Coordinates of C-alpha atoms in Angstrom, one line a residue:
M2 CA 0.0 0.0 0.0
K3 CA 2.7 2.5 1.1
T4 CA 4.8 1.6 -2.0
R5 CA 1.9 2.3 -4.3
I6 CA 1.2 5.7 -2.7
I7 CA 4.9 6.7 -3.0
A8 CA 4.7 5.6 -6.7
A9 CA 1.6 7.7 -7.1
W10 CA 3.3 10.7 -5.5
I11 CA 6.3 10.3 -7.9
L12 CA 3.9 9.9 -10.9
W13 CA 2.1 13.1 -9.9
M14 CA 5.5 14.9 -9.5
T15 CA 6.5 13.8 -12.9
A16 CA 3.2 15.0 -14.4
V17 CA 3.8 18.5 -13.2
N18 CA 7.5 18.4 -14.1
L19 CA 8.6 18.4 -10.4
Y20 CA 10.2 15.1 -9.8
S21 CA 13.9 15.3 -10.9
A22 CA 15.8 14.0 -7.9
P23 CA 16.9 10.4 -7.4
A24 CA 14.9 8.2 -5.0
P25 CA 15.3 9.3 -1.4
I26 CA 17.8 7.5 0.7
T27 CA 17.0 7.0 4.4
G28 CA 18.9 9.5 6.5
K29 CA 20.1 11.4 3.4
E30 CA 16.9 13.5 2.7
A31 CA 18.3 16.8 3.8
G32 CA 21.4 16.3 1.7
L33 CA 19.4 15.4 -1.3
L34 CA 17.2 18.4 -0.8
E35 CA 20.3 20.6 -0.7
I36 CA 21.3 19.2 -4.1
Q37 CA 17.8 19.8 -5.4
F38 CA 18.0 23.4 -4.1
R39 CA 21.2 24.1 -6.0
Q40 CA 19.6 22.5 -9.1
Q41 CA 16.5 24.7 -8.8
L42 CA 18.6 27.8 -8.4
H43 CA 20.2 26.9 -11.7
T44 CA 16.7 26.5 -13.2
V45 CA 15.8 30.0 -11.9
A46 CA 19.0 31.4 -13.4
D47 CA 18.4 29.7 -16.7
S48 CA 14.8 31.1 -16.9
L49 CA 16.2 34.6 -16.2
A50 CA 18.7 34.1 -19.0
M51 CA 15.8 33.4 -21.3
L52 CA 14.2 36.6 -20.1
Q53 CA 17.4 38.4 -20.8
Q54 CA 17.5 37.0 -24.3
A55 CA 14.0 38.1 -25.0
L56 CA 14.8 41.6 -23.8
R57 CA 17.9 41.9 -25.9
A58 CA 15.9 40.8 -29.0
K59 CA 13.2 43.3 -28.1
A60 CA 10.6 40.5 -28.4
A61 CA 6.9 41.2 -28.3
P62 CA 5.8 42.4 -24.9
Q63 CA 3.6 39.4 -24.4
H64 CA 6.5 37.0 -25.0
I65 CA 8.7 39.0 -22.5
R66 CA 6.0 38.9 -19.9
Q67 CA 5.6 35.2 -20.4
R68 CA 9.3 34.7 -19.8
F69 CA 9.1 36.8 -16.7
A70 CA 6.1 34.8 -15.4
A71 CA 8.1 31.5 -16.0
S72 CA 11.1 32.9 -14.1
R73 CA 9.1 33.9 -11.0
R74 CA 7.3 30.5 -11.0
A75 CA 10.7 28.9 -11.0
Y76 CA 11.7 31.1 -8.1
K77 CA 8.5 30.3 -6.2
H78 CA 9.4 26.6 -6.5
T79 CA 12.3 27.2 -4.2
E80 CA 11.0 30.2 -2.3
F81 CA 10.5 28.3 0.9
L82 CA 14.2 27.5 1.2
I83 CA 15.5 30.9 0.1
E84 CA 13.1 32.7 2.5
Y85 CA 14.1 30.5 5.4
Y86 CA 17.9 30.2 4.9
Y87 CA 18.6 33.6 3.3
P88 CA 15.9 36.0 4.6
H89 CA 18.4 38.9 4.3
L90 CA 18.4 38.6 0.5
I91 CA 14.6 38.6 0.0
R92 CA 14.4 42.4 -0.4
V93 CA 16.8 42.3 -3.4
I94 CA 15.2 39.1 -4.9
N95 CA 11.4 39.5 -4.4
G96 CA 10.9 42.5 -2.1
P97 CA 8.4 45.3 -2.7
A98 CA 9.1 47.7 -5.5
L99 CA 9.7 50.5 -3.1
P100 CA 12.9 52.2 -1.9
F101 CA 14.1 51.0 1.5
A102 CA 15.9 52.6 4.5
D103 CA 16.4 51.0 7.8
G104 CA 16.9 54.3 9.6
E105 CA 18.1 52.8 12.8
N106 CA 21.2 51.2 11.4
S107 CA 21.6 53.1 8.2
R108 CA 20.0 56.2 6.8
A109 CA 21.0 55.4 3.2
V110 CA 18.1 54.9 0.9
L111 CA 18.4 51.7 -1.1
P112 CA 16.6 51.6 -4.4
P113 CA 14.2 48.7 -5.1
E114 CA 15.3 45.7 -7.1
G115 CA 14.2 42.2 -7.9
F116 CA 11.2 40.5 -9.3
Q117 CA 8.6 42.9 -8.1
L118 CA 10.3 45.9 -9.6
I119 CA 10.7 44.1 -12.9
E120 CA 7.0 43.2 -12.8
E121 CA 6.2 46.9 -12.3
K122 CA 8.3 47.8 -15.3
L123 CA 6.8 45.1 -17.5
F124 CA 3.1 45.3 -16.6
S125 CA 2.3 48.9 -15.7
G126 CA 3.2 50.7 -18.9
G127 CA 0.9 49.1 -21.5
N128 CA 3.0 47.8 -24.4
S129 CA 5.8 50.3 -23.7
I130 CA 8.8 48.5 -22.2
D131 CA 12.2 50.1 -21.4
H132 CA 14.2 47.1 -22.6
R133 CA 17.6 48.4 -21.5
Q134 CA 16.4 49.2 -18.0
V135 CA 14.5 45.9 -17.5
L136 CA 17.5 44.0 -18.9
A137 CA 19.8 45.7 -16.3
L138 CA 17.4 44.7 -13.5
T139 CA 17.1 41.2 -14.8
T140 CA 20.9 40.8 -15.1
A141 CA 21.4 42.0 -11.5
L142 CA 18.8 39.6 -10.3
R143 CA 20.3 36.7 -12.2
E144 CA 23.7 37.5 -10.7
Q145 CA 22.1 37.4 -7.2
V146 CA 20.6 34.0 -7.9
L147 CA 23.9 32.6 -9.2
S148 CA 25.7 33.9 -6.1
L149 CA 23.3 31.9 -4.0
Q150 CA 24.5 28.7 -5.6
E151 CA 27.9 29.4 -4.0
E152 CA 26.6 30.0 -0.5
S153 CA 25.9 27.4 2.0
D154 CA 24.4 27.4 5.5
P155 CA 27.1 26.8 8.1
Y156 CA 25.0 24.2 9.7
G157 CA 23.6 22.7 6.5
F158 CA 20.0 21.7 5.9
M159 CA 18.6 20.0 8.9
D160 CA 15.4 17.9 8.9
P161 CA 13.4 19.7 11.6
Y162 CA 14.1 23.1 10.0
I163 CA 13.2 21.9 6.5
F164 CA 9.8 21.0 7.8
D165 CA 9.6 24.4 9.6
A166 CA 10.4 26.1 6.2
M167 CA 7.7 24.0 4.5
R168 CA 5.1 25.0 7.0
F169 CA 6.3 28.7 6.9
E170 CA 5.6 28.6 3.1
I171 CA 2.0 27.6 3.7
Y172 CA 1.7 30.6 6.0
R173 CA 3.4 32.8 3.4
I174 CA 1.1 31.6 0.6
I175 CA -1.9 32.6 2.8
A176 CA -0.8 36.0 4.0
L177 CA 1.4 37.2 1.2
G178 CA 0.8 35.0 -1.8
I179 CA -2.9 34.8 -2.6
S180 CA -3.4 38.4 -1.4
G181 CA -1.4 39.8 -4.3
Y182 CA 1.3 41.2 -2.0
D183 CA 4.2 40.1 -4.2
S184 CA 2.4 40.2 -7.6
P185 CA 0.5 43.5 -7.1
I186 CA 0.3 44.4 -10.8
A187 CA 0.4 41.2 -12.9
L188 CA -1.7 39.4 -10.3
H189 CA -0.1 36.1 -11.0
S190 CA -0.8 35.2 -7.3
M191 CA -2.6 31.9 -7.7
S192 CA -0.3 30.3 -10.3
E193 CA 2.7 31.4 -8.3
A194 CA 1.1 30.0 -5.1
A195 CA 0.7 26.7 -7.0
A196 CA 4.3 26.7 -7.9
A197 CA 5.3 27.4 -4.3
L198 CA 3.2 24.3 -3.3
Q199 CA 5.0 22.3 -5.9
G200 CA 8.3 23.2 -4.2
V201 CA 7.1 22.1 -0.8
A202 CA 5.7 18.9 -2.2
T203 CA 8.9 18.1 -3.9
A204 CA 10.8 18.4 -0.7
L205 CA 8.3 16.4 1.3
Q206 CA 8.4 13.6 -1.2
L207 CA 12.0 12.9 -0.1
Y208 CA 10.7 11.9 3.3
A209 CA 7.9 9.6 2.1
S210 CA 9.8 6.4 2.5
R211 CA 10.4 7.2 6.2
L212 CA 6.7 7.6 7.0
N213 CA 5.1 4.5 8.4
D214 CA 1.5 5.8 7.9
P215 CA 0.1 5.0 4.5
Q216 CA -3.1 6.8 5.3
L217 CA -1.4 10.0 6.2
L218 CA 0.7 9.7 3.1
Q219 CA -2.3 9.3 0.9
Q220 CA -4.1 12.2 2.6
T221 CA -1.1 14.4 1.9
V222 CA -0.8 13.4 -1.7
S223 CA -4.5 14.1 -2.2
R224 CA -4.4 17.4 -0.4
F225 CA -1.5 18.7 -2.4
Q226 CA -3.2 17.7 -5.6
A227 CA -6.5 19.3 -4.6
A228 CA -4.9 22.5 -3.4
R229 CA -2.9 23.0 -6.5
A230 CA -5.9 22.3 -8.7
Y231 CA -8.0 24.8 -6.8
L232 CA -5.3 27.5 -7.3
L233 CA -5.0 26.8 -11.0
Q234 CA -8.7 26.9 -11.8
P235 CA -9.6 29.6 -14.3
T236 CA -10.9 32.2 -11.8
A237 CA -10.1 35.9 -11.9
F238 CA -8.0 37.4 -9.1
N239 CA -11.0 39.3 -7.6
Q240 CA -13.3 36.3 -7.7
F241 CA -10.9 33.7 -6.1
D242 CA -12.5 32.3 -2.9
R243 CA -9.6 32.8 -0.5
L244 CA -11.6 31.8 2.6
H245 CA -12.4 28.4 1.0
F246 CA -8.8 27.9 -0.1
I247 CA -7.5 28.6 3.4
T248 CA -10.0 26.5 5.3
H249 CA -10.3 23.6 2.9
H250 CA -6.7 23.4 1.5
A251 CA -4.0 25.5 3.2
N252 CA -4.9 24.9 6.8
P253 CA -5.4 21.2 6.3
L254 CA -2.0 21.0 4.5
S255 CA -0.3 22.8 7.4
T256 CA -1.9 20.4 9.8
L257 CA -0.8 17.3 7.8
L258 CA 2.8 18.6 7.7
L259 CA 2.8 18.9 11.5
Q260 CA 1.6 15.3 11.7
W261 CA 4.6 14.3 9.5
Q262 CA 6.9 16.1 11.9
Q263 CA 5.4 14.4 14.9
Q264 CA 5.5 11.0 13.4
L265 CA 9.1 11.4 12.2
S266 CA 10.2 13.1 15.4
L267 CA 11.3 16.2 13.6
Q268 CA 9.7 18.9 15.6
V269 CA 11.6 22.2 16.0
P270 CA 13.0 22.8 19.5
A271 CA 11.2 25.3 21.7
E272 CA 11.9 28.8 20.6
R273 CA 10.6 32.3 21.6
R274 CA 8.2 32.8 18.8
I275 CA 4.9 34.6 18.3
L276 CA 3.3 31.5 16.8
S277 CA 4.4 28.2 18.3
P278 CA 6.0 25.6 16.1
D279 CA 3.3 23.2 17.5
A280 CA 0.5 25.3 16.0
P281 CA -1.5 23.1 13.5
H282 CA -2.1 26.1 11.2
L283 CA -1.7 29.9 10.9
F284 CA -5.2 30.6 12.3
A285 CA -4.8 28.5 15.4
M286 CA -5.0 31.5 17.7
A287 CA -4.5 29.6 20.9
Y288 CA -0.9 29.0 19.9
Y289 CA 0.0 32.7 19.6
N290 CA 2.2 34.0 22.4
A291 CA 2.7 37.7 23.2
N292 CA 5.9 36.8 25.1
G293 CA 7.7 36.5 21.8
Y294 CA 8.3 40.3 21.9
T295 CA 9.4 40.7 25.6
P296 CA 13.0 42.0 26.1
N297 CA 14.1 38.7 27.6
K298 CA 12.8 35.7 29.5
E299 CA 13.1 37.5 32.8
S300 CA 10.6 40.1 31.6
D301 CA 7.9 37.5 30.7
P302 CA 4.6 38.1 32.5
T303 CA 3.5 36.1 35.6
P304 CA 0.2 36.2 37.3
E305 CA 1.7 38.3 40.1
K306 CA 3.3 40.8 37.7
T307 CA 0.0 41.1 35.7
A308 CA -2.0 41.7 38.9
L309 CA 0.4 44.4 40.0
G310 CA 0.5 46.0 36.5
K311 CA -3.3 46.1 36.4
K312 CA -3.4 48.0 39.7
L313 CA -0.7 50.5 38.4
F314 CA -2.6 50.9 35.1
Y315 CA -5.6 52.3 36.9
D316 CA -3.7 54.3 39.5
P317 CA -3.2 58.1 38.9
L318 CA -0.1 58.0 41.1
L319 CA 2.1 57.8 38.0
S320 CA 1.0 61.1 36.6
G321 CA 2.4 64.5 37.5
N322 CA -0.8 65.9 38.9
R323 CA -2.1 62.6 40.3
Q324 CA -5.2 63.0 38.3
R325 CA -4.6 60.9 35.2
S326 CA -3.9 57.1 34.9
C327 CA -3.2 55.0 31.9
A328 CA -6.9 54.1 31.9
S329 CA -7.9 57.7 31.6
C330 CA -7.1 57.5 27.9
H331 CA -7.2 53.8 27.4
Q332 CA -10.7 53.0 28.7
P333 CA -11.8 49.4 28.8
E334 CA -15.4 50.3 27.9
R335 CA -14.1 51.8 24.7
A336 CA -11.8 48.9 23.8
F337 CA -8.9 50.6 25.5
T338 CA -9.3 53.9 23.5
D339 CA -11.0 57.1 24.5
G340 CA -13.3 57.7 21.5
L341 CA -11.6 61.1 20.7
A342 CA -9.6 62.2 17.7
K343 CA -6.8 63.2 20.1
S344 CA -6.8 63.2 23.9
P345 CA -6.7 66.4 25.9
A346 CA -3.2 67.4 27.0
L347 CA -2.6 67.0 30.7
D348 CA -2.1 70.7 31.2
G349 CA -5.3 71.6 29.4
G350 CA -3.4 73.3 26.6
G351 CA -4.7 71.6 23.4
T352 CA -4.3 67.9 22.8
I353 CA -1.6 65.2 22.6
A354 CA 0.1 64.7 19.3
R355 CA -1.8 61.7 18.0
N356 CA -4.9 59.5 18.3
T357 CA -5.0 57.0 21.2
P358 CA -4.7 53.5 19.8
T359 CA -6.3 50.4 21.3
L360 CA -4.2 48.3 23.7
L361 CA -5.9 45.1 22.7
N362 CA -3.3 42.7 21.3
V363 CA -0.6 45.3 21.9
G364 CA 1.6 42.3 22.9
F365 CA 1.6 41.2 19.2
Q366 CA 3.4 44.3 18.0
S367 CA 7.2 44.2 17.7
Q368 CA 7.4 48.1 17.6
L369 CA 5.2 50.6 19.4
F370 CA 3.7 54.0 18.7
Y371 CA 2.5 55.3 15.4
D372 CA 6.1 56.1 14.4
S373 CA 7.5 52.7 15.7
R374 CA 10.0 54.5 18.0
S375 CA 9.8 51.9 20.8
M376 CA 10.9 48.3 20.7
F377 CA 9.3 47.1 23.8
I378 CA 6.1 47.9 25.8
E379 CA 8.3 48.7 28.8
S380 CA 9.9 51.6 27.0
Q381 CA 6.5 52.7 25.6
V382 CA 5.2 52.9 29.2
A383 CA 8.2 55.0 30.3
D384 CA 7.8 57.3 27.3
V385 CA 4.1 57.9 28.1
V386 CA 4.7 58.5 31.8
H387 CA 7.4 61.1 31.1
N388 CA 5.6 62.8 28.2
K389 CA 4.5 66.3 29.5
K390 CA 1.3 66.3 27.6
E391 CA 0.3 62.7 28.3
M392 CA 1.0 62.0 32.0
G393 CA 3.8 64.4 32.9
G394 CA 5.1 62.1 35.6
S395 CA 8.4 60.7 36.7
L396 CA 9.2 57.0 37.3
E397 CA 11.9 58.1 39.7
L398 CA 9.4 60.0 41.9
A399 CA 6.9 57.2 41.5
V400 CA 9.4 54.8 43.0
Q401 CA 9.8 57.0 46.0
Q402 CA 6.1 57.2 46.6
L403 CA 5.5 53.5 46.0
K404 CA 8.1 52.6 48.6
K405 CA 6.1 54.4 51.2
D406 CA 3.0 52.3 50.5
T407 CA 3.2 49.0 52.3
A408 CA 0.5 47.4 50.2
Y409 CA 2.3 48.2 47.0
T410 CA 5.7 47.2 48.5
A411 CA 4.3 43.7 49.3
L412 CA 2.9 43.4 45.7
F413 CA 6.2 44.3 44.2
E414 CA 8.1 41.9 46.4
R415 CA 5.7 39.1 45.5
A416 CA 5.8 39.9 41.8
F417 CA 9.6 40.1 41.6
N418 CA 10.7 37.2 43.7
Y419 CA 11.4 39.2 46.8
T420 CA 14.5 40.7 45.2
P421 CA 16.3 43.6 46.8
S422 CA 14.8 46.9 45.7
A423 CA 11.8 45.2 44.1
V424 CA 10.2 48.7 43.8
S425 CA 12.1 50.1 40.8
E426 CA 11.6 52.0 37.6
E427 CA 12.3 48.9 35.6
N428 CA 9.8 46.8 37.5
I429 CA 7.1 49.4 37.3
T430 CA 7.3 49.4 33.5
N431 CA 7.6 45.6 33.4
A432 CA 4.6 45.1 35.6
I433 CA 2.4 47.4 33.5
A434 CA 3.7 45.8 30.3
S435 CA 2.8 42.4 31.7
Y436 CA -0.7 43.5 32.2
L437 CA -0.9 44.9 28.7
R438 CA 0.4 41.7 27.3
S439 CA -2.5 39.9 28.9
L440 CA -5.0 42.0 26.9
T441 CA -5.3 39.5 24.1
S442 CA -8.3 39.5 21.9
L443 CA -8.2 36.5 19.6
E444 CA -11.5 34.8 20.1
S445 CA -13.7 36.6 17.6
R446 CA -16.4 35.0 15.5
F447 CA -13.9 35.0 12.6
D448 CA -11.4 33.1 14.8
R449 CA -14.0 30.5 15.7
Y450 CA -14.9 30.0 12.1
M451 CA -11.3 29.5 11.1
N452 CA -11.0 26.9 13.8
G453 CA -13.9 24.7 12.7
D454 CA -17.2 26.4 13.8
T455 CA -18.7 27.1 10.4
T456 CA -21.8 28.6 11.8
T457 CA -20.2 31.9 13.1
L458 CA -19.9 33.8 9.8
T459 CA -22.7 35.1 7.5
A460 CA -22.4 35.0 3.8
T461 CA -21.8 38.7 3.7
E462 CA -19.0 38.4 6.2
K463 CA -17.4 35.7 4.2
K464 CA -17.6 37.9 1.1
G465 CA -16.0 40.7 3.1
F466 CA -13.0 38.6 4.0
N467 CA -12.5 37.7 0.4
I468 CA -12.7 41.4 -0.6
F469 CA -10.3 42.2 2.3
M470 CA -7.8 39.7 1.0
G471 CA -8.4 40.3 -2.7
K472 CA -9.9 43.3 -4.5
G473 CA -9.7 45.6 -1.5
K474 CA -6.0 44.9 -1.1
C475 CA -6.4 45.4 2.7
G476 CA -4.6 42.1 3.4
T477 CA -1.4 43.4 1.7
C478 CA -0.8 45.7 4.6
H479 CA -3.0 44.3 7.4
F480 CA -1.6 40.8 7.3
A481 CA -3.8 37.8 8.3
P482 CA -4.4 36.5 10.9
L483 CA -3.3 39.2 13.4
F484 CA -4.5 41.8 10.7
N485 CA -1.8 44.3 11.8
G486 CA 1.4 45.3 9.9
V487 CA 3.5 42.4 11.2
A488 CA 3.6 39.7 8.5
P489 CA 3.8 36.0 8.9
P490 CA 5.7 33.7 9.1
Y491 CA 8.4 35.6 11.0
F492 CA 6.2 38.3 12.6
A493 CA 9.3 40.6 12.6
E494 CA 9.3 44.3 11.9
P495 CA 5.9 46.0 11.3
E496 CA 5.3 47.8 8.1
S497 CA 4.8 51.5 7.9
E498 CA 2.9 53.2 5.1
V499 CA 2.6 56.6 3.6
L500 CA -1.1 57.0 3.0
G501 CA -1.5 60.7 2.4
V502 CA -3.9 61.2 5.3
P503 CA -5.8 64.5 5.2
V504 CA -5.8 67.0 8.1
N505 CA -9.6 67.1 8.1
D506 CA -12.5 65.5 6.3
H507 CA -13.6 68.7 4.4
P508 CA -14.1 68.4 0.6
K509 CA -11.2 70.8 0.1
T510 CA -8.5 69.6 2.5
R511 CA -4.8 69.4 2.7
L512 CA -2.2 66.8 3.8
D513 CA -1.8 66.4 7.5
D514 CA 1.6 67.9 8.4
D515 CA 2.6 65.3 11.0
P516 CA 5.9 64.0 9.7
G517 CA 5.4 60.5 11.2
K518 CA 8.4 58.2 11.3
Y519 CA 10.6 60.9 9.7
V520 CA 11.1 62.6 13.1
L521 CA 13.2 59.6 14.2
Y522 CA 15.9 59.4 11.6
R523 CA 15.2 62.2 9.1
V524 CA 15.1 59.7 6.2
P525 CA 13.1 61.3 3.4
I526 CA 11.2 58.3 2.3
Q527 CA 9.9 57.9 5.9
R528 CA 8.2 61.4 5.9
Y529 CA 4.5 60.9 6.6
A530 CA 5.0 57.2 7.3
F531 CA 3.0 55.6 10.1
K532 CA 2.9 52.1 11.4
T533 CA 0.1 49.9 10.1
Q534 CA -2.4 49.3 13.0
S535 CA -4.5 46.2 13.6
V536 CA -8.1 46.1 12.3
R537 CA -9.1 43.7 15.0
N538 CA -11.8 45.3 17.1
S539 CA -11.6 48.3 14.7
M540 CA -15.4 48.7 14.8
L541 CA -15.0 49.6 18.5
T542 CA -12.1 52.1 18.1
A543 CA -13.3 55.0 16.1
P544 CA -12.1 57.6 15.1
Y545 CA -9.4 56.4 12.8
M546 CA -5.9 57.2 11.5
H547 CA -3.0 58.8 13.5
N548 CA -4.9 62.1 13.7
G549 CA -8.4 60.7 14.2
V550 CA -9.6 62.4 11.1
F551 CA -12.2 59.7 10.0
R552 CA -15.1 59.2 12.4
T553 CA -16.5 56.2 10.7
M554 CA -15.3 53.0 9.0
E555 CA -17.2 54.0 5.9
Q556 CA -15.0 57.1 5.6
V557 CA -11.9 55.0 6.0
I558 CA -13.0 52.6 3.2
D559 CA -13.9 55.5 0.9
F560 CA -10.4 57.0 1.5
Y561 CA -8.7 53.8 0.5
D562 CA -11.1 53.2 -2.4
K563 CA -10.1 56.6 -3.9
G564 CA -6.4 55.8 -3.7
G565 CA -5.6 57.5 -0.4
G566 CA -4.2 61.0 -0.6
A567 CA -3.7 60.6 -4.3
G568 CA -7.5 60.4 -4.7
L569 CA -7.9 63.6 -2.8
G570 CA -5.2 65.4 -4.7
I571 CA -3.0 65.8 -1.6
A572 CA -0.6 62.8 -1.8
P573 CA 3.1 63.4 -1.0
D574 CA 5.6 62.2 -3.6
N575 CA 6.5 59.2 -1.5
Q576 CA 3.0 57.8 -1.0
T577 CA 3.4 54.0 -0.7
L578 CA -0.3 53.1 -0.8
P579 CA -1.2 52.2 -4.4
T580 CA -2.8 55.3 -6.0
D581 CA -5.2 53.4 -8.3
Q582 CA -8.8 53.4 -7.3
L583 CA -10.2 50.1 -6.0
R584 CA -13.6 50.7 -7.6
L585 CA -15.5 49.0 -4.8
N586 CA -19.3 49.1 -5.1
R587 CA -21.7 49.8 -2.3
Q588 CA -22.3 46.1 -1.6
E589 CA -18.6 45.3 -1.5
K590 CA -18.0 48.2 1.0
Q591 CA -20.8 46.9 3.2
A592 CA -19.4 43.4 3.1
L593 CA -16.0 44.7 4.2
I594 CA -17.6 46.4 7.2
A595 CA -19.5 43.2 8.0
F596 CA -16.2 41.3 8.0
M597 CA -14.7 44.0 10.3
H598 CA -17.5 43.3 12.7
S599 CA -16.6 39.6 12.7
L600 CA -13.2 40.5 14.1
T601 CA -14.7 42.1 17.2
D602 CA -13.9 40.2 20.4
T603 CA -14.8 41.5 23.8
T604 CA -15.1 38.2 25.7
S605 CA -11.4 37.5 26.3
Y606 CA -10.5 40.9 27.8
K607 CA -13.6 41.2 29.8
K608 CA -12.1 38.3 31.9
Q609 CA -8.9 40.2 32.2
T610 CA -10.3 43.6 33.1
G611 CA -13.5 42.6 35.0
S612 CA -15.2 45.5 33.2
Y613 CA -18.4 45.8 31.1

């Protein structure tokens, strides 16, 4: 039975031009995969050489575009390994067609390069192609691919991490592939996702002879076949049913791969991750861990720290005038916002600089504030306490006051293992941060649907998800499943975008003059850039944007539908939001809002706060 299934797998691989490696040898799978990897890099380089040839010959635009499509499908076949072992090279191979500047480590602005930039040059200008420019970009990309053939990981390919890379690719297909993130103009998303699945299946086939479970093997073969067939059906980009693909194909595939790991004893050792390696699939929200972004293990929350942090959160002692607490602006009954465009300044003179964001799921953000200036919640707390307009306090003075309070002293000693000087500035911020990390909100109706309860979403909400991840292009910035700017599978640095936000909602308006992230490093491309916020619970957190300019979600959707600031005629030169109109009709906008409602979850944090 098992032999026949392996033979069927090989036959399927041959049918889709995948099976080119020799039969796997027990104990040699990782080595064989590394050989395949080098061979596939050569295939990518050869396909780029054919694109070069077409460009030099100034072939018909359609032929050139076909060569490009073939090249990126070849790349997608090995994407899961390049992304996993060489993540530092992704920007120059298949990163967004936007200039890049780290700011923190370097203020140099690096020009875009790689597949996405070539796509933009080939598909956005009609039949007009700058052959010389595209040839130069293709040549540079091919040289980068060839250089990869000479590199090797110092530890080599290891079985547990190969499976980790395969499962990461499933996550990547969901969040970045089928959304159009890396094929925003040509919209080759589904065929490229199918190619990425081919690459994973090719690697997995090497381990088939080690699996002593014919039924699991057969299920996996069938799932890969069905998933690829679904991706390759003749469906337009905007009509593709992403919700069905995720629930019926991608999530089951991820779960099957985990079963392989478990049966082959190839699970990844415990690591500090946002999503546990033991998660069956990307939407298994119970496996998300806000401790992945703590400064260190010693900073991780405990029940005692969380209880102390909650008490401090509601205590005005930390403010300069003893009249404002954290909860004054982050009110539980308003989903930890205050319902205002901008909160009043502490001294009564105007307002604070920006809108008060929700604290729900703040633990799942790797950088804080609209301008991403803080790495950890602890430093965010310190910043807010010392800000003259927000709390106008002093952690140093707070320590002196807290030491005089025997009840607080006992709580600090209990929370911090009775260490000397338990009442300290560091422990104050860590306690409050521990409480904030407990404010998880990942049990919405949408979450229940994605984990098996198919009764929780209406037809309109399902349609809204598909628009969110497709035609609306929302999912290319608000990445599923956290729906913030931190993309799976690594959940690393959050994205910032230049949207062209207006100063008010008047018909004749102007660009808001808040420079955003630019204030940190003075990098020109970061002017007016703001961190992408989560849309979870967004129906509870109006008004919207960094300046609270939009009072309703309908206004927000209309703004995006018009192309952001470009649609209002106020866009800065560096707007990163696509300027094309989305052309959403009234029903589609209503469906988007319905989907947003399905992301509302008040049950989990009611337990934490004991409020409403």
